[in-house]
Short mmCIF file of C-alpha atoms and ligand atoms in Angstrom, two decimals:
data_model
loop_
_atom_site.label_atom_id
_atom_site.label_comp_id
_atom_site.label_asym_id
_atom_site.label_seq_id
_atom_site.Cartn_x
_atom_site.Cartn_y
_atom_site.Cartn_z
CA UNK A 369 43.61 -17.98 42.44
CA UNK A 370 45.53 -15.17 40.70
CA UNK A 371 45.52 -17.25 37.48
CA UNK A 372 41.74 -17.68 37.77
CA UNK A 373 41.20 -13.92 38.22
CA UNK A 374 43.46 -13.16 35.22
CA UNK A 375 41.53 -15.66 33.13
CA UNK A 376 38.24 -14.04 34.11
CA UNK A 377 39.54 -10.55 33.30
CA UNK A 378 40.81 -11.81 29.92
CA UNK A 379 37.47 -13.43 29.11
CA UNK A 380 35.73 -10.16 30.01
CA UNK A 381 38.05 -8.13 27.78
CA UNK A 382 37.54 -10.53 24.86
CA UNK A 383 33.77 -10.22 25.18
CA UNK A 384 34.14 -6.43 25.29
CA UNK A 385 36.33 -6.47 22.16
CA UNK A 386 33.74 -8.49 20.23
CA UNK A 387 30.95 -6.22 21.47
CA UNK A 388 32.67 -3.11 20.20
CA UNK A 389 33.95 -4.43 16.88
CA UNK A 390 34.32 -1.64 14.29
CA UNK A 391 31.18 -0.01 12.99
CA UNK A 392 32.34 -0.65 9.41
CA UNK A 393 31.86 -4.36 9.98
CA UNK A 394 28.46 -3.92 11.53
CA UNK A 395 29.46 -3.56 15.18
CA UNK A 396 27.05 -4.41 17.94
CA UNK A 397 25.47 -1.56 19.81
CA UNK A 398 23.60 -2.07 23.00
CA UNK A 399 20.43 -0.19 23.91
CA UNK A 400 18.65 -0.88 27.14
CA UNK A 401 14.94 -0.29 27.09
CA UNK A 402 12.78 0.80 29.97
CA UNK A 403 9.43 -0.19 31.43
CA UNK A 404 7.79 -3.51 32.33
CA UNK A 405 9.56 -6.74 33.20
CA UNK A 406 13.14 -6.29 31.98
CA UNK A 407 14.42 -9.75 32.81
CA UNK A 408 14.75 -10.77 29.14
CA UNK A 409 17.72 -9.64 27.04
CA UNK A 410 17.48 -10.13 23.29
CA UNK A 411 20.35 -9.97 20.83
CA UNK A 412 18.96 -8.88 17.47
CA UNK A 413 20.98 -9.00 14.26
CA UNK A 414 19.35 -6.92 11.54
CA UNK A 415 20.16 -7.30 7.82
CA UNK A 416 20.97 -3.62 7.29
CA UNK A 417 19.17 -0.46 6.22
CA UNK A 418 18.76 -1.23 2.53
CA UNK A 419 15.12 -0.23 2.10
CA UNK A 420 12.15 1.65 3.51
CA UNK A 421 10.79 -1.73 4.59
CA UNK A 422 13.93 -2.43 6.62
CA UNK A 423 13.81 0.98 8.34
CA UNK A 424 10.20 0.35 9.34
CA UNK A 425 11.09 -3.15 10.55
CA UNK A 426 13.95 -1.85 12.72
CA UNK A 427 11.65 0.78 14.25
CA UNK A 428 9.01 -1.87 14.95
CA UNK A 429 11.54 -4.15 16.68
CA UNK A 430 13.08 -1.35 18.76
CA UNK A 431 9.77 0.17 19.85
CA UNK A 432 8.21 -3.21 20.64
CA UNK A 433 11.19 -4.22 22.77
CA UNK A 434 10.73 -1.05 24.80
CA UNK A 435 7.01 -1.64 25.22
CA UNK A 436 7.57 -5.28 26.19
CA UNK A 437 10.30 -4.37 28.71
CA UNK A 438 12.87 -6.42 26.83
CA UNK A 439 16.48 -5.22 26.80
CA UNK A 440 17.57 -5.12 23.18
CA UNK A 441 21.12 -5.49 21.91
CA UNK A 442 20.78 -4.37 18.32
CA UNK A 443 23.33 -4.98 15.57
CA UNK A 444 23.21 -3.77 11.94
CA UNK A 445 25.00 -6.21 9.60
CA UNK A 446 25.15 -3.86 6.63
CA UNK A 447 23.92 -6.63 4.33
CA UNK A 448 26.91 -8.89 5.13
CA UNK A 449 26.55 -12.43 6.41
CA UNK A 450 29.96 -12.35 8.12
CA UNK A 451 28.79 -9.39 10.22
CA UNK A 452 25.69 -11.29 11.28
CA UNK A 453 27.76 -14.32 12.28
CA UNK A 454 30.08 -12.05 14.29
CA UNK A 455 27.10 -10.42 16.01
CA UNK A 456 25.53 -13.77 16.90
CA UNK A 457 28.84 -15.00 18.37
CA UNK A 458 29.05 -11.81 20.39
CA UNK A 459 25.50 -12.33 21.69
CA UNK A 460 26.46 -15.86 22.72
CA UNK A 461 29.48 -14.55 24.61
CA UNK A 462 27.35 -11.96 26.32
CA UNK A 463 24.95 -14.72 27.38
CA UNK A 464 21.80 -13.00 26.13
CA UNK A 465 18.54 -14.84 26.88
CA UNK A 466 17.39 -15.09 23.28
CA UNK A 467 18.82 -14.34 19.84
CA UNK A 468 16.64 -13.11 16.98
CA UNK A 469 17.88 -12.42 13.50
CA UNK A 470 16.80 -11.79 9.96
CA UNK A 471 19.28 -13.80 7.85
CA UNK A 472 20.66 -11.83 4.93
CA UNK A 473 20.99 -15.04 2.86
CA UNK A 474 19.47 -18.49 3.34
CA UNK A 475 22.51 -20.76 3.53
CA UNK A 476 25.61 -21.11 5.71
CA UNK A 477 24.10 -20.76 9.18
CA UNK A 478 24.42 -24.23 10.70
CA UNK A 479 27.78 -23.79 12.50
CA UNK A 480 26.85 -20.58 14.32
CA UNK A 481 23.34 -21.83 15.09
CA UNK A 482 24.90 -24.96 16.61
CA UNK A 483 27.09 -22.72 18.78
CA UNK A 484 23.95 -20.97 20.07
CA UNK A 485 22.26 -24.33 20.67
CA UNK A 486 25.29 -25.64 22.57
CA UNK A 487 25.19 -22.49 24.70
CA UNK A 488 21.46 -23.19 25.30
CA UNK A 489 20.41 -19.83 23.87
CA UNK A 490 17.17 -20.09 21.88
CA UNK A 491 17.13 -18.55 18.41
CA UNK A 492 14.16 -16.99 16.60
CA UNK A 493 14.21 -16.37 12.87
CA UNK A 494 12.40 -13.22 11.92
CA UNK A 495 11.43 -11.98 8.44
CA UNK A 496 13.72 -14.34 6.48
CA UNK A 497 14.33 -18.09 6.59
CA UNK A 498 17.48 -20.24 6.61
CA UNK A 499 17.81 -23.44 4.58
CA UNK A 500 19.18 -25.57 7.47
CA UNK A 501 17.93 -29.14 7.39
CA UNK A 502 18.13 -29.27 11.18
CA UNK A 503 15.08 -27.34 12.30
CA UNK A 504 15.94 -27.83 15.99
CA UNK A 505 18.54 -25.08 15.49
CA UNK A 506 15.84 -22.44 15.89
CA UNK A 507 12.60 -22.28 17.87
CA UNK A 508 10.34 -20.57 15.39
CA UNK A 509 10.27 -18.55 12.19
CA UNK A 510 8.12 -15.40 12.15
CA UNK A 511 7.58 -13.68 8.81
CA UNK A 512 5.85 -13.50 5.45
CA UNK A 513 5.21 -16.27 2.98
CA UNK A 514 7.42 -14.97 0.17
CA UNK A 515 6.34 -17.68 -2.29
CA UNK A 516 2.75 -16.58 -1.82
CA UNK A 517 3.80 -12.96 -2.44
CA UNK A 518 5.39 -13.97 -5.75
CA UNK A 519 2.25 -15.88 -6.69
CA UNK A 520 0.04 -12.87 -5.95
CA UNK A 521 2.24 -10.74 -8.25
CA UNK A 522 1.92 -13.37 -11.00
CA UNK A 523 -1.85 -13.70 -10.55
CA UNK A 524 -2.34 -9.97 -11.04
CA UNK A 525 -0.34 -10.12 -14.25
CA UNK A 526 -2.26 -13.11 -15.61
CA UNK A 527 -5.53 -11.31 -14.93
CA UNK A 528 -4.27 -8.04 -16.45
CA UNK A 529 -3.37 -9.75 -19.74
CA UNK A 530 -6.16 -12.33 -19.83
CA UNK A 531 -7.67 -10.94 -23.06
CA UNK A 532 -4.38 -10.67 -24.95
CA UNK A 533 -2.60 -13.35 -26.94
CA UNK A 534 0.50 -11.19 -27.62
CA UNK A 535 3.84 -11.98 -26.04
CA UNK A 536 4.42 -10.12 -22.74
CA UNK A 537 8.06 -9.14 -22.18
CA UNK A 538 8.88 -8.99 -18.49
CA UNK A 539 12.04 -7.71 -16.80
CA UNK A 540 12.69 -8.71 -13.23
CA UNK A 541 14.62 -6.86 -10.53
CA UNK A 542 15.57 -9.50 -7.98
CA UNK A 543 16.33 -8.90 -4.33
CA UNK A 544 19.64 -9.76 -2.70
CA UNK A 545 21.14 -12.87 -4.33
CA UNK A 546 20.65 -15.93 -2.14
CA UNK A 547 18.12 -14.28 0.16
CA UNK A 548 14.83 -16.00 0.96
CA UNK A 549 12.63 -13.21 -0.43
CA UNK A 550 14.58 -13.11 -3.72
CA UNK A 551 14.48 -16.89 -4.14
CA UNK A 552 10.85 -17.28 -3.15
CA UNK A 553 9.36 -14.24 -4.85
CA UNK A 554 11.00 -15.37 -8.07
CA UNK A 555 9.77 -18.96 -7.67
CA UNK A 556 6.18 -18.03 -6.77
CA UNK A 557 5.90 -15.58 -9.68
CA UNK A 558 7.43 -18.04 -12.14
CA UNK A 559 5.09 -20.81 -11.01
CA UNK A 560 2.03 -18.72 -11.88
CA UNK A 561 3.16 -17.09 -15.13
CA UNK A 562 4.88 -20.29 -16.31
CA UNK A 563 1.48 -21.79 -17.11
CA UNK A 564 1.19 -19.48 -20.15
CA UNK A 565 4.06 -19.22 -22.64
CA UNK A 566 3.06 -15.71 -23.71
CA UNK A 567 4.73 -14.48 -20.49
CA UNK A 568 8.49 -14.29 -20.98
CA UNK A 569 11.08 -13.02 -18.49
CA UNK A 570 13.45 -11.42 -20.99
CA UNK A 571 15.95 -10.04 -18.46
CA UNK A 572 16.52 -10.65 -14.75
CA UNK A 573 19.17 -9.31 -12.40
CA UNK A 574 19.66 -8.43 -8.77
CA UNK A 575 19.13 -4.86 -7.60
CA UNK A 576 20.04 -5.85 -4.02
CA UNK A 577 16.76 -4.42 -2.68
CA UNK A 578 18.08 -0.85 -2.98
CA UNK A 579 16.75 2.15 -4.88
CA UNK A 580 20.15 3.04 -6.35
CA UNK A 581 20.76 -0.46 -7.71
CA UNK A 582 17.20 -0.68 -9.00
CA UNK A 583 17.77 2.46 -11.03
CA UNK A 584 21.16 1.32 -12.31
CA UNK A 585 19.94 -2.13 -13.41
CA UNK A 586 16.78 -0.75 -15.00
CA UNK A 587 18.89 1.70 -17.01
CA UNK A 588 20.87 -1.27 -18.32
CA UNK A 589 17.66 -3.22 -19.07
CA UNK A 590 16.26 -0.29 -21.04
CA UNK A 591 19.42 -0.12 -23.15
CA UNK A 592 19.77 -3.84 -23.79
CA UNK A 593 16.17 -5.00 -23.98
CA UNK A 594 13.73 -3.51 -26.50
CA UNK A 595 9.96 -3.61 -25.95
CA UNK A 596 9.71 -4.09 -22.20
CA UNK A 597 6.03 -4.48 -21.27
CA UNK A 598 6.29 -5.22 -17.56
CA UNK A 599 8.70 -4.72 -14.68
CA UNK A 600 8.45 -7.08 -11.70
CA UNK A 601 10.55 -5.66 -8.84
CA UNK A 602 10.99 -7.73 -5.68
CA UNK A 603 10.54 -4.61 -3.53
CA UNK A 604 9.22 -1.05 -3.70
CA UNK A 605 12.63 0.60 -3.40
CA UNK A 606 14.02 -1.09 -6.52
CA UNK A 607 10.76 -0.27 -8.31
CA UNK A 608 11.09 3.38 -7.29
CA UNK A 609 14.68 3.50 -8.57
CA UNK A 610 13.51 1.88 -11.82
CA UNK A 611 10.79 4.53 -12.21
CA UNK A 612 13.52 7.18 -12.28
CA UNK A 613 15.32 5.21 -14.99
CA UNK A 614 12.13 4.76 -17.04
CA UNK A 615 11.31 8.46 -16.83
CA UNK A 616 14.91 9.27 -17.71
CA UNK A 617 14.50 7.18 -20.86
CA UNK A 618 11.45 9.24 -21.84
CA UNK A 619 8.89 6.52 -21.06
CA UNK A 620 5.86 6.68 -18.79
CA UNK A 621 6.02 4.29 -15.81
CA UNK A 622 2.71 2.54 -15.16
CA UNK A 623 1.64 3.03 -18.79
CA UNK A 624 4.46 2.29 -21.27
CA UNK A 625 5.85 -0.21 -18.77
CA UNK A 626 3.54 -1.75 -16.19
CA UNK A 627 5.10 -2.16 -12.78
CA UNK A 628 4.48 -4.67 -10.01
CA UNK A 629 6.37 -4.40 -6.71
CA UNK A 630 6.34 -5.95 -3.24
CA UNK A 631 6.23 -4.25 0.24
CA UNK A 632 3.68 -1.39 0.20
CA UNK A 633 5.80 1.14 2.12
CA UNK A 634 4.56 4.75 1.98
CA UNK A 635 6.74 5.84 -0.97
CA UNK A 636 5.66 2.80 -2.96
CA UNK A 637 2.01 3.39 -2.11
CA UNK A 638 2.34 7.03 -3.17
CA UNK A 639 3.76 5.97 -6.55
CA UNK A 640 0.91 3.45 -6.87
CA UNK A 641 -1.68 6.13 -6.07
CA UNK A 642 0.03 8.42 -8.61
CA UNK A 643 -0.32 5.76 -11.32
CA UNK A 644 3.42 5.07 -11.66
CA UNK A 645 3.14 1.58 -10.18
CA UNK A 646 0.24 -0.70 -11.17
CA UNK A 647 0.07 -3.24 -8.35
CA UNK A 648 1.77 -3.84 -5.00
CA UNK A 649 1.87 -7.04 -2.98
CA UNK A 650 2.08 -6.19 0.70
CA UNK A 651 4.90 -7.48 2.91
CA UNK A 652 4.47 -6.27 6.47
CA UNK A 653 7.55 -5.04 8.37
CA UNK A 654 5.63 -4.64 11.64
CA UNK A 655 6.95 -7.84 13.18
CA UNK A 656 8.08 -6.35 16.50
CA UNK A 657 5.07 -7.06 18.76
CA UNK A 658 4.78 -10.72 17.71
CA UNK A 659 8.55 -11.17 17.97
CA UNK A 660 8.64 -9.91 21.57
CA UNK A 661 5.72 -12.13 22.49
CA UNK A 662 7.43 -15.19 21.02
CA UNK A 663 10.72 -14.25 22.69
CA UNK A 664 9.15 -14.11 26.15
CA UNK A 665 7.57 -17.51 25.57
CA UNK A 666 10.72 -19.27 24.34
CA UNK A 667 12.74 -17.83 27.21
CA UNK A 668 10.19 -19.27 29.65
CA UNK A 669 10.48 -22.61 27.86
CA UNK A 670 6.89 -22.49 26.59
CA UNK A 671 5.87 -24.16 23.33
CA UNK A 672 5.57 -21.85 20.31
CA UNK A 673 4.42 -22.67 16.77
CA UNK A 674 7.28 -23.65 14.45
CA UNK A 675 6.06 -21.14 11.87
CA UNK A 676 4.15 -17.88 12.32
CA UNK A 677 3.02 -16.37 9.00
CA UNK A 678 2.36 -12.64 8.74
CA UNK A 679 -1.05 -11.52 7.47
CA UNK A 680 -0.83 -9.49 4.28
CA UNK A 681 -2.91 -8.08 1.45
CA UNK A 682 -2.43 -6.53 -2.01
CA UNK A 683 -3.11 -3.02 -3.37
CA UNK A 684 -4.43 -1.68 -6.64
CA UNK A 685 -4.11 2.02 -7.50
CA UNK A 686 -7.55 2.85 -6.08
CA UNK A 687 -6.91 0.87 -2.91
CA UNK A 688 -3.61 2.72 -2.43
CA UNK A 689 -5.39 6.09 -2.57
CA UNK A 690 -7.71 4.95 0.19
CA UNK A 691 -5.04 3.37 2.37
CA UNK A 692 -2.38 6.12 2.10
CA UNK A 693 -3.72 8.60 4.71
CA UNK A 694 -3.51 6.00 7.49
CA UNK A 695 -0.38 4.17 6.32
CA UNK A 696 2.04 3.88 9.28
CA UNK A 697 5.26 3.35 7.36
O1 AHR B 239 13.04 -9.54 3.74
C1 AHR B 239 12.11 -8.57 3.42
C2 AHR B 239 12.60 -7.74 2.28
O2 AHR B 239 13.84 -7.16 2.61
C3 AHR B 239 11.73 -6.58 1.87
O3 AHR B 239 10.76 -6.90 0.95
C4 AHR B 239 12.75 -5.67 1.28
O4 AHR B 239 12.28 -4.38 1.03
C5 AHR B 239 13.79 -5.78 2.29
O5 AHR B 239 14.96 -5.20 2.00
#
């Protein structure tokens, strides 16, 4: 009996230790939300706080959990896969009802997803996909079609240069290496512009979805690559950092170098309205309400669609001016 009690105490302490792992490694923090039916507990592992999009996404998830009466255990992985794996293991130990996460990169998830499956805890992918062949490892994937976003960026460019036969030199700021949005936005864009050889990507590098990296990489592009016509940045933040670099080099963003970005967060939309960006493909971060709805259903054992695609649009400079006053994020 005494042995059994000691074992239980030890198991409890271990769970506690995992729960409070150091904040530097993306420790799990627990926030209980009020209101409604609070029988569902969700463990949510967020990528980090790398961009305006991410901040808006976190707010959407936290507020929607509160509204839905779901208790949210929220963990920030600081853009590190190992932190996300640790957080998911901690959620399993805490026996949450459902795990949701936005995978920082696409590969390497099968072992931890199998652990969740063995523990009979359903998993929902939100925002980003994994490349697991075994799709039974998660119940559904809620988020944007990143390939389509890349295609929309390419289609705008093709239209913009339809009357020109000159070569168009493009530099590309990629998102986090190995992440679904970086892979897919690149592929979709390439598929569209690849049909015409006048479009050439003359330099491409990751800016890790951050403003600081976007600026740093663009500064290097400007030094190493003469005659840049177009910048394609996989998100607004990198585009905004690049604008600083372009202005620092004495060039006019939006005119000397045309700029296409993805997201349509407020700062990006402001730069678009100001003429510094030429076109933005929207990627909505407001996934919280749909996520909570799906979570309640999977916990009840109800069928959910395997894929839920977010509705999105695109913005020109004039459209940005109109949309800005009511933009939520
Ligand atoms: O996964 C969505 C992407 O991640 C957003 O486009 C980007 O801003 C974020 O960091």
